[in-house]
Amino acid sequence: MNDKSGSLKPEDYARIRKTAASLQEEMSDFLSAFLRIESENPPGNRYRECCEFLGEKMESLGCAVDIHEIPEEALADLAEESRGYPRYVVIGRTGTRGPVLHFSGHYDVVPAGDHWTVDPYGGIVKDGKIYGRGASDMKSGVAAQIYALEVLQKAGYRLKGSYVSSGVPDEETGGTTGMGWLVGSGLLTSNNTDYCIITEPLDPDRYCLGHRGTLWFSLELEGIQSHGSMPSEGLNPIDAAKELLQRIDVQIRPGLEKESAYPVAPVSSRKSTLACTMIEAGSKVNTIPSTCKLSFDWRLIPEDSVQEAKESLLKICDDLVEEKKITRYSYRPIVEVDPNWVTEEQHLVQTLKACGKQMLGIDMQPVVSPGMHDQRFATREGGLQASIVYGPGRLTQAHKSDEHIAIQDFLDGVSVMAAVALELLGFEKETDPEANETG
Ligand SMILES: [Zn+2]
C-alpha cells in the first residue's frame, strides 16, 4: 500500500478511465436489468424490487445497506391513484469517518407513454446506446453512483471519508415522499453530510446549481347558477374565467418577458412561463354553471418569487369579486416551490469542474434546470448548501419516447463521479496491480 494522499495526478485519471472501461459490459447489463423493473410513477410500481436490486449490488461492494419503508403518516398527501403502493428508500454506506459525500437519485420513472419503437421496459442495448424509460432520467444516474464506487475499489483506491449512495422514490410526483422524507427524517442533513450530489440528467458535461420555481395551483371561480335561457338571472363564471385570462395577459404576461441572468437551460426556458392547463365547468347545456375551475402551471426564473407571483394573480381575482364578476373564489395550492440555487464559488463545484476538465478535457458549464428537482430538500430542509446536480443522462432525453443513454455518456459520468469522490473524501492508493505484475 502506497500511503499516497492528496490531489489526483494524470495517471489517476487514466487509471479510473481504464477501470471504468473494463467494467463497461457489466455496467450496461446492470442498467438494462434495472430498466426492466417497471417502476412507473404514478402509481409507484415495484419500488421494493428496485431497492432490493440496488441494495444487493451495494452490499456486494461492502456497503452497509438499509431499506427504509416510508411510514404511513408521511404518505398522507399521496394522490388517490398511488394509495396502497408502499414507498421505500435504499441507502448504502461505506466508511465511518468524515468527510461524507452522499450521492442520491430517484428510481421512479414517468409512465412510458406512446410512440416507442423499442420495448420501454426491455433494457435493450443497440448502437452504443441503452434504451428504456428511465435510461437518462435517471436510472443511469443511480447505477453510476454505485459503479463509481466499484471503479474506485477495482482501481485500488481506499477512500478515507464516507461514500453514501441512496435511491429514492417519487421525484416525478414532487419528491416529498422520497427525498423529502430522507431529509426530513434526518438521514441527509448538514449535521451528517458534507457534500450531496443528485445524479439527475443535466448532461455529463454540465453541472446544475439549481432550478426554476414552480407554482401549480387551481382557482375556483364562483358565480350564480341559473337557467340557460335566462343568463341574466345568474352570474356565469365562465365569462369571469375569460376575463381572468385576459387580465393575466395584460397585467402579468409583460413581466414574464424579463430574461433571467442565470444560465437556465434550455435557453427557451430562460423566462418565467405561465400556462393555463385545465378548465372545468358546467354539467348541462341549458344551465349556467355555478363554478368554473382553472388550473395553472407557472414556472419562475430565479429572480422571481412564489409570493410575488401569487399576489399579482390574487389581486386580479379580488378585482373580479369587487366588480361583481364573481361572488367569490378559492385558491388551492398544489405545489409552491421557490426557485433554488447554490453558489458556484464552493469547494464541491470547483472540485467537480476540475475533475470534469481532467477526465473529459472540457470546461464544464453551469446550468439552472427548467423544472424542479430534489436538490431543494437538501439545501432548504437539510441546510446543506453543498448540494448540486451532476449525472450521466441527457436532459433532452427525459420523459421522451425511445429514451436512451449513450454508453459513452454513462462511462464518462461514472468516471467523473469516481474522481470527485476521491478528491472530496481523500484516499490511499494501492500500488498499480499491473505495475506489480510486470515489475
Ligand atoms: Zn428525474
CSV table of C-alpha atoms and ligand atoms in Angstrom, one decimal:
chain,number,residue,atom,x,y,z
A,1,MET,CA,0.0,0.0,0.0
A,2,ASN,CA,1.4,3.3,-1.1
A,3,ASP,CA,0.2,5.8,1.5
A,4,LYS,CA,-0.3,8.5,-1.1
A,5,SER,CA,-2.8,11.1,-0.3
A,6,GLY,CA,-3.9,14.4,-1.9
A,7,SER,CA,-4.8,15.5,-5.3
A,8,LEU,CA,-5.3,13.3,-8.3
A,9,LYS,CA,-2.5,13.0,-10.9
A,10,PRO,CA,-2.9,12.5,-14.6
A,11,GLU,CA,-2.1,8.8,-14.1
A,12,ASP,CA,-5.0,8.6,-11.6
A,13,TYR,CA,-7.4,9.9,-14.2
A,14,ALA,CA,-6.1,7.4,-16.7
A,15,ARG,CA,-6.5,4.6,-14.2
A,16,ILE,CA,-10.1,5.5,-13.3
A,17,ARG,CA,-11.0,5.8,-17.0
A,18,LYS,CA,-9.4,2.5,-17.8
A,19,THR,CA,-11.1,0.7,-15.0
A,20,ALA,CA,-14.5,2.2,-15.9
A,21,ALA,CA,-14.0,1.0,-19.5
A,22,SER,CA,-13.1,-2.5,-18.2
A,23,LEU,CA,-16.5,-2.6,-16.4
A,24,GLN,CA,-18.5,-1.4,-19.4
A,25,GLU,CA,-20.3,-4.6,-20.2
A,26,GLU,CA,-21.1,-5.3,-16.6
A,27,MET,CA,-22.4,-1.7,-16.1
A,28,SER,CA,-24.6,-2.0,-19.3
A,29,ASP,CA,-26.0,-5.3,-18.1
A,30,PHE,CA,-26.8,-3.8,-14.7
A,31,LEU,CA,-28.5,-0.8,-16.2
A,32,SER,CA,-30.5,-2.9,-18.6
A,33,ALA,CA,-31.7,-5.1,-15.7
A,34,PHE,CA,-32.6,-2.0,-13.7
A,35,LEU,CA,-34.6,-0.6,-16.6
A,36,ARG,CA,-36.6,-3.9,-16.8
A,37,ILE,CA,-38.0,-3.2,-13.4
A,38,GLU,CA,-41.0,-1.2,-14.5
A,39,SER,CA,-41.2,1.4,-11.6
A,40,GLU,CA,-43.8,3.8,-13.1
A,41,ASN,CA,-45.0,6.6,-11.0
A,42,PRO,CA,-47.9,7.1,-10.7
A,43,PRO,CA,-48.8,4.8,-9.2
A,44,GLY,CA,-45.4,3.6,-7.7
A,45,ASN,CA,-44.9,0.1,-9.2
A,46,ARG,CA,-42.2,-2.4,-8.0
A,47,TYR,CA,-40.5,0.1,-5.7
A,48,ARG,CA,-39.4,-2.6,-3.2
A,49,GLU,CA,-37.9,-4.6,-6.1
A,50,CYS,CA,-35.8,-1.5,-7.2
A,51,CYS,CA,-34.5,-1.0,-3.7
A,52,GLU,CA,-33.6,-4.7,-3.3
A,53,PHE,CA,-31.9,-4.7,-6.7
A,54,LEU,CA,-29.8,-1.7,-5.8
A,55,GLY,CA,-29.2,-2.8,-2.2
A,56,GLU,CA,-27.9,-6.2,-3.3
A,57,LYS,CA,-25.3,-4.6,-5.6
A,58,MET,CA,-24.2,-2.2,-2.9
A,59,GLU,CA,-23.8,-5.0,-0.4
A,60,SER,CA,-21.6,-6.8,-2.8
A,61,LEU,CA,-19.3,-3.8,-2.7
A,62,GLY,CA,-19.1,-4.0,1.1
A,63,CYS,CA,-21.7,-1.3,1.8
A,64,ALA,CA,-23.9,-1.4,4.9
A,65,VAL,CA,-27.4,-1.2,3.3
A,66,ASP,CA,-30.7,-0.2,4.8
A,67,ILE,CA,-34.1,-0.2,3.1
A,68,HIS,CA,-36.5,2.1,4.8
A,69,GLU,CA,-40.2,1.9,4.3
A,70,ILE,CA,-41.7,5.3,4.3
A,71,PRO,CA,-44.2,5.4,7.3
A,72,GLU,CA,-47.9,5.6,6.6
A,73,GLU,CA,-48.2,9.0,8.2
A,74,ALA,CA,-45.7,10.5,5.7
A,75,LEU,CA,-47.9,9.3,2.8
A,76,ALA,CA,-51.0,11.3,3.7
A,77,ASP,CA,-50.6,13.6,0.6
A,78,LEU,CA,-50.2,10.8,-1.9
A,79,ALA,CA,-52.6,11.1,-4.9
A,80,GLU,CA,-55.6,8.7,-4.9
A,81,GLU,CA,-54.0,6.6,-7.7
A,82,SER,CA,-50.9,5.9,-5.6
A,83,ARG,CA,-52.7,4.8,-2.4
A,84,GLY,CA,-51.8,1.3,-1.4
A,85,TYR,CA,-48.4,1.3,-3.1
A,86,PRO,CA,-45.7,1.4,-0.4
A,87,ARG,CA,-42.7,3.7,-0.8
A,88,TYR,CA,-39.1,2.8,0.1
A,89,VAL,CA,-35.7,4.5,0.3
A,90,VAL,CA,-32.5,2.4,0.0
A,91,ILE,CA,-29.2,3.7,1.4
A,92,GLY,CA,-25.8,2.1,1.1
A,93,ARG,CA,-22.8,3.4,3.0
A,94,THR,CA,-19.1,2.6,3.2
A,95,GLY,CA,-16.8,4.3,5.7
A,96,THR,CA,-17.4,5.7,9.1
A,97,ARG,CA,-15.3,8.8,9.1
A,98,GLY,CA,-15.7,12.2,7.6
A,99,PRO,CA,-16.0,13.9,5.2
A,100,VAL,CA,-19.2,12.4,3.9
A,101,LEU,CA,-20.3,12.5,0.3
A,102,HIS,CA,-23.9,11.5,-0.4
A,103,PHE,CA,-25.0,10.6,-4.0
A,104,SER,CA,-28.8,10.4,-4.4
A,105,GLY,CA,-31.1,9.7,-7.3
A,106,HIS,CA,-34.7,8.7,-7.9
A,107,TYR,CA,-35.6,5.3,-9.2
A,108,ASP,CA,-39.2,6.1,-10.1
A,109,VAL,CA,-39.9,6.8,-13.8
A,110,VAL,CA,-42.8,8.6,-15.6
A,111,PRO,CA,-45.2,6.3,-17.5
A,112,ALA,CA,-43.7,5.1,-20.8
A,113,GLY,CA,-46.4,6.7,-22.9
A,114,ASP,CA,-46.7,6.0,-26.7
A,115,HIS,CA,-44.7,6.0,-29.9
A,116,TRP,CA,-41.8,3.8,-28.7
A,117,THR,CA,-40.0,1.8,-31.4
A,118,VAL,CA,-38.5,-0.5,-28.8
A,119,ASP,CA,-39.9,-2.1,-25.6
A,120,PRO,CA,-39.6,0.7,-23.0
A,121,TYR,CA,-39.0,-2.0,-20.3
A,122,GLY,CA,-36.9,-4.3,-22.4
A,123,GLY,CA,-33.5,-2.9,-21.4
A,124,ILE,CA,-32.4,-3.1,-25.0
A,125,VAL,CA,-28.8,-2.2,-26.0
A,126,LYS,CA,-28.1,-1.3,-29.6
A,127,ASP,CA,-25.7,1.0,-31.5
A,128,GLY,CA,-23.8,2.1,-28.3
A,129,LYS,CA,-27.0,3.1,-26.5
A,130,ILE,CA,-29.1,1.7,-23.8
A,131,TYR,CA,-32.9,2.2,-24.3
A,132,GLY,CA,-35.7,2.3,-21.8
A,133,ARG,CA,-37.9,4.5,-19.7
A,134,GLY,CA,-35.5,5.9,-17.1
A,135,ALA,CA,-32.4,5.3,-19.2
A,136,SER,CA,-31.5,9.0,-18.9
A,137,ASP,CA,-34.0,10.2,-16.2
A,138,MET,CA,-32.5,8.7,-14.2
A,139,LYS,CA,-31.7,5.0,-13.6
A,140,SER,CA,-28.3,5.6,-15.3
A,141,GLY,CA,-27.5,8.2,-12.6
A,142,VAL,CA,-28.4,5.8,-9.8
A,143,ALA,CA,-26.4,3.0,-11.4
A,144,ALA,CA,-23.5,5.4,-11.8
A,145,GLN,CA,-23.5,6.2,-8.1
A,146,ILE,CA,-22.9,2.5,-7.4
A,147,TYR,CA,-20.4,1.8,-10.2
A,148,ALA,CA,-18.3,4.9,-9.4
A,149,LEU,CA,-17.6,3.1,-6.1
A,150,GLU,CA,-16.8,-0.2,-7.8
A,151,VAL,CA,-14.4,1.6,-10.2
A,152,LEU,CA,-12.5,3.0,-7.2
A,153,GLN,CA,-12.3,-0.3,-5.5
A,154,LYS,CA,-11.2,-2.2,-8.6
A,155,ALA,CA,-8.7,0.5,-9.4
A,156,GLY,CA,-7.1,0.0,-5.9
A,157,TYR,CA,-8.2,3.2,-4.1
A,158,ARG,CA,-9.3,3.3,-0.5
A,159,LEU,CA,-11.4,6.2,0.5
A,160,LYS,CA,-10.7,8.0,3.7
A,161,GLY,CA,-14.1,9.6,4.2
A,162,SER,CA,-17.5,8.0,3.8
A,163,TYR,CA,-19.3,7.3,0.5
A,164,VAL,CA,-23.1,7.2,0.7
A,165,SER,CA,-25.5,6.3,-2.1
A,166,SER,CA,-29.3,6.4,-1.9
A,167,GLY,CA,-32.1,5.6,-4.2
A,168,VAL,CA,-35.4,7.5,-3.5
A,169,PRO,CA,-38.9,7.2,-5.0
A,170,ASP,CA,-41.5,9.8,-6.1
A,171,GLU,CA,-39.3,12.6,-7.6
A,172,GLU,CA,-41.6,12.5,-10.6
A,173,THR,CA,-44.6,13.4,-8.4
A,174,GLY,CA,-42.9,16.1,-6.3
A,175,GLY,CA,-40.4,14.2,-4.1
A,176,THR,CA,-42.0,14.8,-0.7
A,177,THR,CA,-42.4,11.1,-0.1
A,178,GLY,CA,-38.9,10.3,-1.3
A,179,MET,CA,-36.0,12.8,-0.9
A,180,GLY,CA,-38.3,14.9,1.2
A,181,TRP,CA,-38.7,12.1,3.7
A,182,LEU,CA,-34.9,11.2,3.6
A,183,VAL,CA,-34.0,14.7,4.5
A,184,GLY,CA,-37.0,15.2,6.9
A,185,SER,CA,-36.1,12.1,8.8
A,186,GLY,CA,-32.6,13.4,9.4
A,187,LEU,CA,-30.7,10.9,7.3
A,188,LEU,CA,-29.4,13.6,5.0
A,189,THR,CA,-28.7,16.9,6.6
A,190,SER,CA,-25.8,19.3,7.1
A,191,ASN,CA,-25.3,17.5,10.5
A,192,ASN,CA,-24.2,14.3,9.0
A,193,THR,CA,-23.3,15.1,5.4
A,194,ASP,CA,-20.6,17.4,3.9
A,195,TYR,CA,-21.5,17.1,0.2
A,196,CYS,CA,-24.5,16.0,-1.8
A,197,ILE,CA,-24.7,15.2,-5.5
A,198,ILE,CA,-28.1,14.5,-7.0
A,199,THR,CA,-27.5,12.4,-10.2
A,200,GLU,CA,-30.3,13.8,-12.3
A,201,PRO,CA,-29.7,14.1,-16.1
A,202,LEU,CA,-28.4,17.6,-16.7
A,203,ASP,CA,-25.8,16.2,-19.2
A,204,PRO,CA,-22.4,14.7,-18.3
A,205,ASP,CA,-20.6,17.8,-19.4
A,206,ARG,CA,-22.6,20.2,-17.3
A,207,TYR,CA,-23.4,20.7,-13.7
A,208,CYS,CA,-26.6,22.1,-12.3
A,209,LEU,CA,-26.7,24.7,-9.5
A,210,GLY,CA,-30.5,24.9,-9.0
A,211,HIS,CA,-33.9,25.1,-10.7
A,212,ARG,CA,-36.7,27.5,-11.6
A,213,GLY,CA,-39.5,27.8,-9.1
A,214,THR,CA,-42.8,26.0,-9.5
A,215,LEU,CA,-46.3,27.3,-8.8
A,216,TRP,CA,-49.0,24.8,-9.5
A,217,PHE,CA,-52.5,25.9,-8.4
A,218,SER,CA,-56.2,25.8,-9.2
A,219,LEU,CA,-58.7,28.6,-8.9
A,220,GLU,CA,-62.3,28.0,-8.4
A,221,LEU,CA,-64.4,31.0,-9.5
A,222,GLU,CA,-67.9,31.1,-8.2
A,223,GLY,CA,-70.9,32.6,-10.0
A,224,ILE,CA,-74.7,32.1,-9.7
A,225,GLN,CA,-76.4,29.1,-11.3
A,226,SER,CA,-79.5,29.9,-13.4
A,227,HIS,CA,-81.5,28.7,-16.4
A,228,GLY,CA,-79.5,28.8,-19.6
A,229,SER,CA,-82.3,30.7,-21.3
A,230,MET,CA,-82.1,33.5,-18.7
A,231,PRO,CA,-78.4,34.1,-18.1
A,232,SER,CA,-79.1,37.5,-16.6
A,233,GLU,CA,-80.7,35.7,-13.6
A,234,GLY,CA,-77.4,34.1,-12.8
A,235,LEU,CA,-73.7,35.1,-13.0
A,236,ASN,CA,-71.7,33.0,-15.4
A,237,PRO,CA,-68.2,32.0,-14.0
A,238,ILE,CA,-67.1,31.0,-17.5
A,239,ASP,CA,-67.4,34.7,-18.5
A,240,ALA,CA,-65.3,35.6,-15.5
A,241,ALA,CA,-62.7,32.9,-16.4
A,242,LYS,CA,-62.4,34.5,-19.8
A,243,GLU,CA,-61.9,37.9,-18.1
A,244,LEU,CA,-59.3,36.4,-15.8
A,245,LEU,CA,-57.3,35.0,-18.6
A,246,GLN,CA,-57.4,38.4,-20.5
A,247,ARG,CA,-56.3,40.3,-17.4
A,248,ILE,CA,-53.4,37.8,-16.9
A,249,ASP,CA,-52.3,38.6,-20.5
A,250,VAL,CA,-52.4,42.4,-19.8
A,251,GLN,CA,-51.3,42.6,-16.2
A,252,ILE,CA,-48.9,39.6,-15.7
A,253,ARG,CA,-47.5,38.4,-19.0
A,254,PRO,CA,-45.5,41.5,-19.9
A,255,GLY,CA,-43.5,40.9,-16.7
A,256,LEU,CA,-42.7,37.4,-17.8
A,257,GLU,CA,-40.7,38.7,-20.8
A,258,LYS,CA,-37.8,39.5,-18.4
A,259,GLU,CA,-34.9,37.2,-19.2
A,260,SER,CA,-33.1,35.6,-16.4
A,261,ALA,CA,-29.4,36.4,-15.8
A,262,TYR,CA,-29.0,32.8,-14.6
A,263,PRO,CA,-27.9,30.0,-17.0
A,264,VAL,CA,-31.3,28.3,-17.2
A,265,ALA,CA,-31.1,25.5,-19.8
A,266,PRO,CA,-32.5,25.2,-22.4
A,267,VAL,CA,-32.3,28.8,-23.4
A,268,SER,CA,-36.1,28.8,-24.3
A,269,SER,CA,-36.8,28.4,-20.5
A,270,ARG,CA,-34.8,31.5,-19.6
A,271,LYS,CA,-38.0,33.4,-18.9
A,272,SER,CA,-40.9,32.6,-16.5
A,273,THR,CA,-43.7,30.8,-18.1
A,274,LEU,CA,-47.4,30.7,-17.1
A,275,ALA,CA,-49.8,28.3,-18.7
A,276,CYS,CA,-53.5,27.6,-18.0
A,277,THR,CA,-53.6,23.8,-18.3
A,278,MET,CA,-57.1,22.8,-17.3
A,279,ILE,CA,-60.6,24.3,-17.3
A,280,GLU,CA,-63.6,22.6,-15.9
A,281,ALA,CA,-67.1,24.0,-15.7
A,282,GLY,CA,-70.7,23.1,-16.3
A,283,SER,CA,-72.7,19.9,-16.4
A,284,LYS,CA,-75.7,20.7,-18.6
A,285,VAL,CA,-76.1,22.5,-21.9
A,286,ASN,CA,-79.1,24.6,-20.6
A,287,THR,CA,-77.7,25.6,-17.2
A,288,ILE,CA,-75.4,28.5,-16.3
A,289,PRO,CA,-72.9,26.8,-14.1
A,290,SER,CA,-72.2,27.9,-10.5
A,291,THR,CA,-68.4,27.4,-10.7
A,292,CYS,CA,-65.5,27.3,-13.1
A,293,LYS,CA,-62.2,25.8,-12.1
A,294,LEU,CA,-59.0,26.7,-13.8
A,295,SER,CA,-55.6,25.1,-13.2
A,296,PHE,CA,-52.2,26.7,-13.9
A,297,ASP,CA,-48.6,25.7,-14.3
A,298,TRP,CA,-46.3,28.8,-13.5
A,299,ARG,CA,-42.5,28.4,-13.6
A,300,LEU,CA,-40.4,31.2,-12.1
A,301,ILE,CA,-36.9,32.3,-13.0
A,302,PRO,CA,-34.6,32.7,-10.0
A,303,GLU,CA,-35.2,36.4,-10.0
A,304,ASP,CA,-38.9,35.8,-9.2
A,305,SER,CA,-40.7,34.5,-6.1
A,306,VAL,CA,-43.8,32.4,-5.4
A,307,GLN,CA,-45.1,35.1,-3.0
A,308,GLU,CA,-44.9,37.9,-5.6
A,309,ALA,CA,-46.3,35.8,-8.4
A,310,LYS,CA,-49.2,34.7,-6.2
A,311,GLU,CA,-50.0,38.2,-5.0
A,312,SER,CA,-50.2,39.5,-8.6
A,313,LEU,CA,-52.7,36.8,-9.5
A,314,LEU,CA,-54.9,37.1,-6.4
A,315,LYS,CA,-55.1,40.8,-7.0
A,316,ILE,CA,-56.9,40.1,-10.3
A,317,CYS,CA,-59.2,37.7,-8.5
A,318,ASP,CA,-60.0,40.2,-5.8
A,319,ASP,CA,-60.8,42.8,-8.5
A,320,LEU,CA,-63.2,40.3,-10.1
A,321,VAL,CA,-65.1,40.0,-6.8
A,322,GLU,CA,-65.1,43.7,-6.3
A,323,GLU,CA,-66.5,44.3,-9.7
A,324,LYS,CA,-69.2,41.6,-9.1
A,325,LYS,CA,-68.0,39.4,-12.0
A,326,ILE,CA,-67.8,36.5,-9.5
A,327,THR,CA,-69.3,36.1,-6.0
A,328,ARG,CA,-66.1,34.6,-4.5
A,329,TYR,CA,-63.1,32.5,-5.4
A,330,SER,CA,-60.9,29.9,-3.8
A,331,TYR,CA,-57.2,29.4,-4.5
A,332,ARG,CA,-55.9,25.9,-4.0
A,333,PRO,CA,-52.1,25.5,-4.0
A,334,ILE,CA,-50.8,22.2,-5.5
A,335,VAL,CA,-47.1,22.9,-5.5
A,336,GLU,CA,-45.4,26.1,-4.3
A,337,VAL,CA,-41.7,25.9,-4.6
A,338,ASP,CA,-39.5,28.9,-4.8
A,339,PRO,CA,-36.5,29.0,-7.3
A,340,ASN,CA,-33.5,27.3,-5.8
A,341,TRP,CA,-29.8,27.6,-6.5
A,342,VAL,CA,-26.4,27.4,-4.7
A,343,THR,CA,-23.2,29.4,-5.3
A,344,GLU,CA,-20.7,28.3,-7.8
A,345,GLU,CA,-17.8,29.6,-5.5
A,346,GLN,CA,-17.7,26.5,-3.3
A,347,HIS,CA,-15.3,23.6,-3.0
A,348,LEU,CA,-17.8,21.0,-4.3
A,349,VAL,CA,-18.4,22.8,-7.5
A,350,GLN,CA,-14.8,23.7,-8.1
A,351,THR,CA,-13.8,20.1,-7.5
A,352,LEU,CA,-16.3,18.8,-9.9
A,353,LYS,CA,-15.2,21.3,-12.6
A,354,ALA,CA,-11.5,20.4,-12.1
A,355,CYS,CA,-12.3,16.7,-12.3
A,356,GLY,CA,-14.5,17.2,-15.4
A,357,LYS,CA,-11.7,19.1,-17.1
A,358,GLN,CA,-9.1,16.4,-16.4
A,359,MET,CA,-11.4,13.5,-17.2
A,360,LEU,CA,-13.3,14.8,-20.2
A,361,GLY,CA,-10.9,17.5,-21.4
A,362,ILE,CA,-13.7,20.1,-21.4
A,363,ASP,CA,-14.7,23.2,-19.4
A,364,MET,CA,-18.0,22.1,-17.8
A,365,GLN,CA,-20.7,24.7,-17.9
A,366,PRO,CA,-23.2,25.6,-15.1
A,367,VAL,CA,-26.9,25.3,-15.7
A,368,VAL,CA,-30.1,26.0,-13.8
A,369,SER,CA,-32.8,23.4,-14.5
A,370,PRO,CA,-36.1,24.5,-16.1
A,371,GLY,CA,-38.1,22.2,-13.8
A,372,MET,CA,-37.7,21.5,-10.1
A,373,HIS,CA,-35.7,18.6,-8.7
A,374,ASP,CA,-34.8,17.0,-5.4
A,375,GLN,CA,-31.9,19.4,-4.6
A,376,ARG,CA,-34.2,21.8,-2.8
A,377,PHE,CA,-34.9,19.3,0.0
A,378,ALA,CA,-31.1,19.1,0.8
A,379,THR,CA,-30.5,22.8,0.6
A,380,ARG,CA,-33.7,24.1,2.3
A,381,GLU,CA,-34.8,21.5,4.8
A,382,GLY,CA,-31.4,19.8,5.1
A,383,GLY,CA,-29.5,23.1,5.4
A,384,LEU,CA,-26.8,21.7,3.1
A,385,GLN,CA,-25.7,24.3,0.6
A,386,ALA,CA,-23.0,22.0,-0.8
A,387,SER,CA,-25.7,20.2,-2.9
A,388,ILE,CA,-25.6,20.2,-6.7
A,389,VAL,CA,-26.8,18.1,-9.5
A,390,TYR,CA,-24.5,16.1,-11.8
A,391,GLY,CA,-25.4,12.9,-13.6
A,392,PRO,CA,-24.6,11.0,-16.8
A,393,GLY,CA,-28.0,11.3,-18.6
A,394,ARG,CA,-29.1,13.9,-21.2
A,395,LEU,CA,-31.8,16.4,-20.2
A,396,THR,CA,-33.3,16.3,-23.7
A,397,GLN,CA,-34.0,12.5,-23.3
A,398,ALA,CA,-36.1,12.9,-20.1
A,399,HIS,CA,-39.7,11.7,-20.5
A,400,LYS,CA,-39.3,11.2,-24.3
A,401,SER,CA,-40.3,8.2,-26.3
A,402,ASP,CA,-37.3,5.9,-27.1
A,403,GLU,CA,-35.5,7.4,-24.1
A,404,HIS,CA,-31.9,6.2,-24.1
A,405,ILE,CA,-28.4,6.9,-22.8
A,406,ALA,CA,-25.2,6.7,-24.8
A,407,ILE,CA,-22.9,4.1,-23.2
A,408,GLN,CA,-20.0,6.6,-23.5
A,409,ASP,CA,-22.0,9.2,-21.5
A,410,PHE,CA,-22.7,6.6,-18.9
A,411,LEU,CA,-18.9,5.8,-18.6
A,412,ASP,CA,-18.0,9.5,-18.6
A,413,GLY,CA,-20.4,10.2,-15.8
A,414,VAL,CA,-19.2,7.2,-13.7
A,415,SER,CA,-15.5,8.3,-14.2
A,416,VAL,CA,-16.1,11.9,-13.3
A,417,MET,CA,-18.1,10.9,-10.2
A,418,ALA,CA,-15.4,8.5,-9.1
A,419,ALA,CA,-12.7,11.2,-9.4
A,420,VAL,CA,-14.9,13.7,-7.5
A,421,ALA,CA,-15.3,11.2,-4.7
A,422,LEU,CA,-11.5,10.7,-4.4
A,423,GLU,CA,-10.8,14.4,-4.3
A,424,LEU,CA,-13.5,15.2,-1.8
A,425,LEU,CA,-13.0,12.2,0.5
A,426,GLY,CA,-9.3,11.7,0.3
A,427,PHE,CA,-7.7,8.3,-0.5
A,428,GLU,CA,-4.9,5.9,-0.1
A,429,LYS,CA,-3.7,4.1,-3.2
A,430,GLU,CA,-2.5,0.5,-3.7
A,431,THR,CA,0.4,0.1,-6.0
A,432,ASP,CA,-0.9,-0.3,-9.6
A,433,PRO,CA,-1.7,-4.0,-9.8
A,434,GLU,CA,-0.5,-4.1,-13.4
A,435,ALA,CA,2.8,-2.5,-12.5
A,436,ASN,CA,3.2,-5.2,-9.9
A,437,GLU,CA,2.6,-7.9,-12.4
A,438,THR,CA,5.2,-6.6,-14.9
A,439,GLY,CA,7.7,-5.4,-12.4
B,1,ZN,ZN,-35.5,12.9,-12.9
